[in-house]
N, C-alpha and C. Protein backbone atom coordinates (compact mmCIF):
# COMPACT_ATOMS: atom_id res chain seq x y z
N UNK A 1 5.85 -8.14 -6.34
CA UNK A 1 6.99 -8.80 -5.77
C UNK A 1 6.55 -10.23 -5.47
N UNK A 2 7.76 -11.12 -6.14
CA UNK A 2 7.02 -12.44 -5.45
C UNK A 2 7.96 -13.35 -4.92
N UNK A 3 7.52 -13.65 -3.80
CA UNK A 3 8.42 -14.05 -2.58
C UNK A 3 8.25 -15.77 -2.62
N UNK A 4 9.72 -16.86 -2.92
CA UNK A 4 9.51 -18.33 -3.31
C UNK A 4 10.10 -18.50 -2.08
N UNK A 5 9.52 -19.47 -1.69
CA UNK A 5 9.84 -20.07 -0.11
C UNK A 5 11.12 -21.37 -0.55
N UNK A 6 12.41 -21.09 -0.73
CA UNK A 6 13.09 -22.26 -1.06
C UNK A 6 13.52 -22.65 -0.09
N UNK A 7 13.11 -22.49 1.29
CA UNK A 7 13.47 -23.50 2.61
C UNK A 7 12.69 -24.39 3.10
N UNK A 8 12.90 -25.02 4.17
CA UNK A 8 11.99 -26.08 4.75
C UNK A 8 11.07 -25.63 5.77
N UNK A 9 11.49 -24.28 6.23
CA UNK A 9 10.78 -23.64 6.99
C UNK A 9 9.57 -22.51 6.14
N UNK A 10 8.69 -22.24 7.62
CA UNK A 10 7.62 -21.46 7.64
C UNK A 10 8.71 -19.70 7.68
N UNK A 11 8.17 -18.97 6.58
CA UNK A 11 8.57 -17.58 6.85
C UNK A 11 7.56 -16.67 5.66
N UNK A 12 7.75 -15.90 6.31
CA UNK A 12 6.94 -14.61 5.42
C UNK A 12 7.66 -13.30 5.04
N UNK A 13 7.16 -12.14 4.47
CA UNK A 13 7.61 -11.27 3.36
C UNK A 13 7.14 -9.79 4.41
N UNK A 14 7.74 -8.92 5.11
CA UNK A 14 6.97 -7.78 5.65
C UNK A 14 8.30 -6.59 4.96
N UNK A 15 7.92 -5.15 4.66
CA UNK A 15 8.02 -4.29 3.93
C UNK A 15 7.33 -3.26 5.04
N UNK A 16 8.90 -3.13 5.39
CA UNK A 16 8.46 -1.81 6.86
C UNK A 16 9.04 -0.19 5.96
N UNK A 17 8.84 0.88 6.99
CA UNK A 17 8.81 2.10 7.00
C UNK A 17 10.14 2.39 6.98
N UNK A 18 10.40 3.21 6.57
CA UNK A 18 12.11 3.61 6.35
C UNK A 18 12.72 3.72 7.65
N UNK A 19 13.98 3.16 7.90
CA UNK A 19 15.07 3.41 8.72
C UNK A 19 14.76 1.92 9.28
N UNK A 20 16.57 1.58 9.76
CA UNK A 20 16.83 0.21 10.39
C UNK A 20 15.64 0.49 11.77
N UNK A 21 15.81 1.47 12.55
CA UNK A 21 14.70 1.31 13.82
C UNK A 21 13.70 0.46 13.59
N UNK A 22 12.79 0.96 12.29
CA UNK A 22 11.22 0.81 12.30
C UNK A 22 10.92 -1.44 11.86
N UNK A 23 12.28 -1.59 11.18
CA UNK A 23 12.40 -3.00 10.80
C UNK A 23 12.66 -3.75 12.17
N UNK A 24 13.47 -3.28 13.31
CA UNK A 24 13.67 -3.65 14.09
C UNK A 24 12.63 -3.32 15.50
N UNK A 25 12.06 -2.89 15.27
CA UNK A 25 10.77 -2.60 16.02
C UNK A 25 8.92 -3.47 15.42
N UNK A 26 9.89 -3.31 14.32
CA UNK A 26 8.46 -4.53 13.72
C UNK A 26 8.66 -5.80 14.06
N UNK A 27 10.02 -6.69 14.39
CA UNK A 27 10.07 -7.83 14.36
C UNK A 27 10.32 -7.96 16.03
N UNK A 28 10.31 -6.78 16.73
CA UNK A 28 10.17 -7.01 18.28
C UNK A 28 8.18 -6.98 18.60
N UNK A 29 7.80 -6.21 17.95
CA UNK A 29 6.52 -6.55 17.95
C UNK A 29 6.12 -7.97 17.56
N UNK A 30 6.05 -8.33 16.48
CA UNK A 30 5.72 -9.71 15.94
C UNK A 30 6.41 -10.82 17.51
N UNK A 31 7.61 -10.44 17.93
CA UNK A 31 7.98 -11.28 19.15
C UNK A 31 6.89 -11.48 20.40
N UNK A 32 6.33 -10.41 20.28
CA UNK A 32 5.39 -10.35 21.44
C UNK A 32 3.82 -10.25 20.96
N UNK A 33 3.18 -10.81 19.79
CA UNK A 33 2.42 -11.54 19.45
C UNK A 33 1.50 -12.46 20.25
N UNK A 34 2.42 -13.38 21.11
CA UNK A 34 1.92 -14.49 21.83
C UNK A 34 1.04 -15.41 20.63
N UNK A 35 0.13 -15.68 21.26
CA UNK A 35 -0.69 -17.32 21.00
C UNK A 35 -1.29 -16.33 19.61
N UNK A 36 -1.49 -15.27 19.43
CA UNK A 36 -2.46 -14.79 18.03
C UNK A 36 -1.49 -14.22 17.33
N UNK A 37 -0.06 -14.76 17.34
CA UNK A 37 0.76 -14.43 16.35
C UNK A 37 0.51 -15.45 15.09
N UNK A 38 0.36 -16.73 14.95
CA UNK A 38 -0.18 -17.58 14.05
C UNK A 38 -1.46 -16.90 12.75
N UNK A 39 -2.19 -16.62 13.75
CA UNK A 39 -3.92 -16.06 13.42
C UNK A 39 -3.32 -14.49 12.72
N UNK A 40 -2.66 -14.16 13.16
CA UNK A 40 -1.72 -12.56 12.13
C UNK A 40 -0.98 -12.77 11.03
N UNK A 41 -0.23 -14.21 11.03
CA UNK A 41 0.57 -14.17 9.93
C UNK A 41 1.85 -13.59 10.97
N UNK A 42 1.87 -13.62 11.97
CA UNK A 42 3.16 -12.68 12.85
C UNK A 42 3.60 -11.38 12.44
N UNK A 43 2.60 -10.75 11.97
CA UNK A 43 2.57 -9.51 11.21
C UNK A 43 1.92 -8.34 12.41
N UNK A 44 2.26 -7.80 13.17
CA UNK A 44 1.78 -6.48 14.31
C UNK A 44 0.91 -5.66 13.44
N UNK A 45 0.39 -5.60 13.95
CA UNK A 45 -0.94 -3.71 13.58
C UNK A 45 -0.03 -3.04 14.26
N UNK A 46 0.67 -2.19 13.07
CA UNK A 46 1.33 -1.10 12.84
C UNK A 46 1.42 -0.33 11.79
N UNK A 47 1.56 1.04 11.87
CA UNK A 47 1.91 2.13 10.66
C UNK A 47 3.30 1.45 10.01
N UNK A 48 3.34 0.83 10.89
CA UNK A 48 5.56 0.69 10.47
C UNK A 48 5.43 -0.49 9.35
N UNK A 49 4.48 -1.05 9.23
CA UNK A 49 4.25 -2.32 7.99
C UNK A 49 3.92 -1.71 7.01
N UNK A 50 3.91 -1.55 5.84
CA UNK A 50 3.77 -1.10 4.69
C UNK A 50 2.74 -1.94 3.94
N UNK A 51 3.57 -2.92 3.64
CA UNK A 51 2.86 -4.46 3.09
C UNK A 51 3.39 -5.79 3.39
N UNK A 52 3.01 -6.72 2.86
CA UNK A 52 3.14 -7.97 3.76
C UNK A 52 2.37 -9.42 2.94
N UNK A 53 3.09 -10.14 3.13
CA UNK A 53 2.25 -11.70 2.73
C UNK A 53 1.66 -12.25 3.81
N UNK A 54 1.21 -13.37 3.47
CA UNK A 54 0.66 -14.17 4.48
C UNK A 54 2.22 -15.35 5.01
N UNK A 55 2.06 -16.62 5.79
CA UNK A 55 3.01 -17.05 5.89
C UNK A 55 3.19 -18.23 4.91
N UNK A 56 4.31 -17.77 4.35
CA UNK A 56 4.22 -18.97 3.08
C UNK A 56 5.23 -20.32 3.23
N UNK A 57 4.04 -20.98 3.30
CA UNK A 57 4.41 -22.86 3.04
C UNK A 57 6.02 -22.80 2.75
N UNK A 58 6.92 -24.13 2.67
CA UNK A 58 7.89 -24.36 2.04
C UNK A 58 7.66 -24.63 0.81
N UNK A 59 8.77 -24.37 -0.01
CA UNK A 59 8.58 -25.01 -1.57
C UNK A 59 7.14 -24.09 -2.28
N UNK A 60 6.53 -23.07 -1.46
CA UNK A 60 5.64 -22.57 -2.29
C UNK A 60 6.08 -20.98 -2.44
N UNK A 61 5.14 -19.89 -2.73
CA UNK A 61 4.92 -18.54 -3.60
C UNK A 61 3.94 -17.99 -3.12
N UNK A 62 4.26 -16.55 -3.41
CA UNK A 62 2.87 -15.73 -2.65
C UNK A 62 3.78 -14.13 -3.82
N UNK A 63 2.67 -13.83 -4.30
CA UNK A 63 2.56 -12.72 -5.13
C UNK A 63 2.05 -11.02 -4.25
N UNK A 64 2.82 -10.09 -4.07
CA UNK A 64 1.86 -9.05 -3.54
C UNK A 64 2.44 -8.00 -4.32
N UNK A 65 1.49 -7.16 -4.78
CA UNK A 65 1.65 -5.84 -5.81
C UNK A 65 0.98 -4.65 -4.40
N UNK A 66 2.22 -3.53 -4.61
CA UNK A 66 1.60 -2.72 -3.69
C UNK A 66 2.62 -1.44 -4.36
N UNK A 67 2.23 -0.31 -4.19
CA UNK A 67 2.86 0.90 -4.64
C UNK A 67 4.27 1.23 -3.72
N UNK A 68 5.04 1.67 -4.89
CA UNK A 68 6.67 1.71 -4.09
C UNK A 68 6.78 3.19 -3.53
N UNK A 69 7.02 2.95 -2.12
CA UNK A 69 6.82 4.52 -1.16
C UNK A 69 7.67 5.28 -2.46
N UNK A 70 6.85 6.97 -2.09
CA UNK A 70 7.23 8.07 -3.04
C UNK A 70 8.54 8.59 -2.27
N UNK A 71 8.54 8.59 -1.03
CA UNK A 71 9.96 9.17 -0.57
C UNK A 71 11.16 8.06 -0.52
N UNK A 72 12.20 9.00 -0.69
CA UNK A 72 13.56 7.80 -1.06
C UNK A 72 14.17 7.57 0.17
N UNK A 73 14.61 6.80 0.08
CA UNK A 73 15.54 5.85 1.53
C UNK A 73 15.26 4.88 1.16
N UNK A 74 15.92 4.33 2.74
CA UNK A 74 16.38 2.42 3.13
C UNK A 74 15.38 2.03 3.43
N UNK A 75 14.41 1.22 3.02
CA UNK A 75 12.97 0.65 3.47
C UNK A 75 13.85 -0.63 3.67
N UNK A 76 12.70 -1.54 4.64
CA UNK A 76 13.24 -3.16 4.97
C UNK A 76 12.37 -3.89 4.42
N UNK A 77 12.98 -5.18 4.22
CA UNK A 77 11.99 -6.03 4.25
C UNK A 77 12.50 -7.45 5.09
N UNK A 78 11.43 -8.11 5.97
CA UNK A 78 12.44 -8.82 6.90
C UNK A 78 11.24 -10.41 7.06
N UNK A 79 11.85 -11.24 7.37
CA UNK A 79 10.64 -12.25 7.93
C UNK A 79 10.63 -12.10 9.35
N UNK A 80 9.28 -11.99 9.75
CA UNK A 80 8.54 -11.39 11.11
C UNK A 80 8.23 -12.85 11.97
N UNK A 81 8.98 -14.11 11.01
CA UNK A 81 8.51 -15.12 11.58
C UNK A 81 9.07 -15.53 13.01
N UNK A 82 8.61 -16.49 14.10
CA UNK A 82 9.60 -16.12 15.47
C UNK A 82 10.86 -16.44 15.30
N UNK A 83 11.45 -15.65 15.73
CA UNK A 83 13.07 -15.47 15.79
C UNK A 83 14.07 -15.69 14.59
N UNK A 84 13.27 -14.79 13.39
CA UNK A 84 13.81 -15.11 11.94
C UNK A 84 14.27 -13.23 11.87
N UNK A 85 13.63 -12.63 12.42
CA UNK A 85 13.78 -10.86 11.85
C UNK A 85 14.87 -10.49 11.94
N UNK A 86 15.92 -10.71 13.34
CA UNK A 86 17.50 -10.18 13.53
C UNK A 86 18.22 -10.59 12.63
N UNK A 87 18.08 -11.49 11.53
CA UNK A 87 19.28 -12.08 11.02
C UNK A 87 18.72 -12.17 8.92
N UNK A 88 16.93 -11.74 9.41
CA UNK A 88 16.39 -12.38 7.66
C UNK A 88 16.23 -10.85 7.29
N UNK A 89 16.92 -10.02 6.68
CA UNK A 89 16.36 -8.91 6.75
C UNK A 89 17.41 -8.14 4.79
N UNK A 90 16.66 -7.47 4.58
CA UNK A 90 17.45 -7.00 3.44
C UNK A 90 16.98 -5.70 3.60
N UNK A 91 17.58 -4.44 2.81
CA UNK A 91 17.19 -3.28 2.45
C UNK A 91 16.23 -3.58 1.24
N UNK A 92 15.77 -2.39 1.27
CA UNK A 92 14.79 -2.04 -0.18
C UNK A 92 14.93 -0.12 -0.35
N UNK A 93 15.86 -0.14 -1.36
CA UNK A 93 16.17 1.30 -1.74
C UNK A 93 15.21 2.09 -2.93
N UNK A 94 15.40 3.20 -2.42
CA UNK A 94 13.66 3.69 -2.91
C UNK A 94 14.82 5.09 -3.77
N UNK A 95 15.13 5.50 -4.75
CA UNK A 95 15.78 6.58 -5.00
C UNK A 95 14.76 7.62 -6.23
């Protein structure tokens, strides 16, 4: 999957655990990060992350190959960046 940064802003690529909860529990984590949210990529140590980029530049690209979960459902994928997750968020359908 490769994720092109066509804004002016800082955001990144996270690929959570099935169901709206677990997307919305990842980007309340990343909220409470504090000062070593930078040094993470605003990415939480959690089961609920799947996979993930680093935070990608404007105008640039970031490539990540990772295996597509075997069980089917609504997986997310959202930017974990501060106060981007409530509103940057898409499904990822697994059938």
């Amino acid at each position: 999957m490769t994720f092109s940064n066509n804004d002016d802003m800082l955001h990144n690529l996270v690929v959570t655990e099935r169901g709206e909860e677990s997307v919305t529990k990842v980007g309340d984590l990343a909220l409470h990060l504090g000062l070593d949210g930078a040094d993470l990529n605003y990415v939480p140590d959690t089961d609920l992350v799947l996979v993930h980029t680093g935070i990608v530049q404007p105008e640039t690209d970031e490539t990540i190959y990772f295996d597509v979960p075997t069980f089917a459902g609504e997986y997310w994928i959202v930017c974990t960046f501060p106060g981007h997750s409530a509103s940057m968020r898409i499904k990822l359908i697994v059938e």
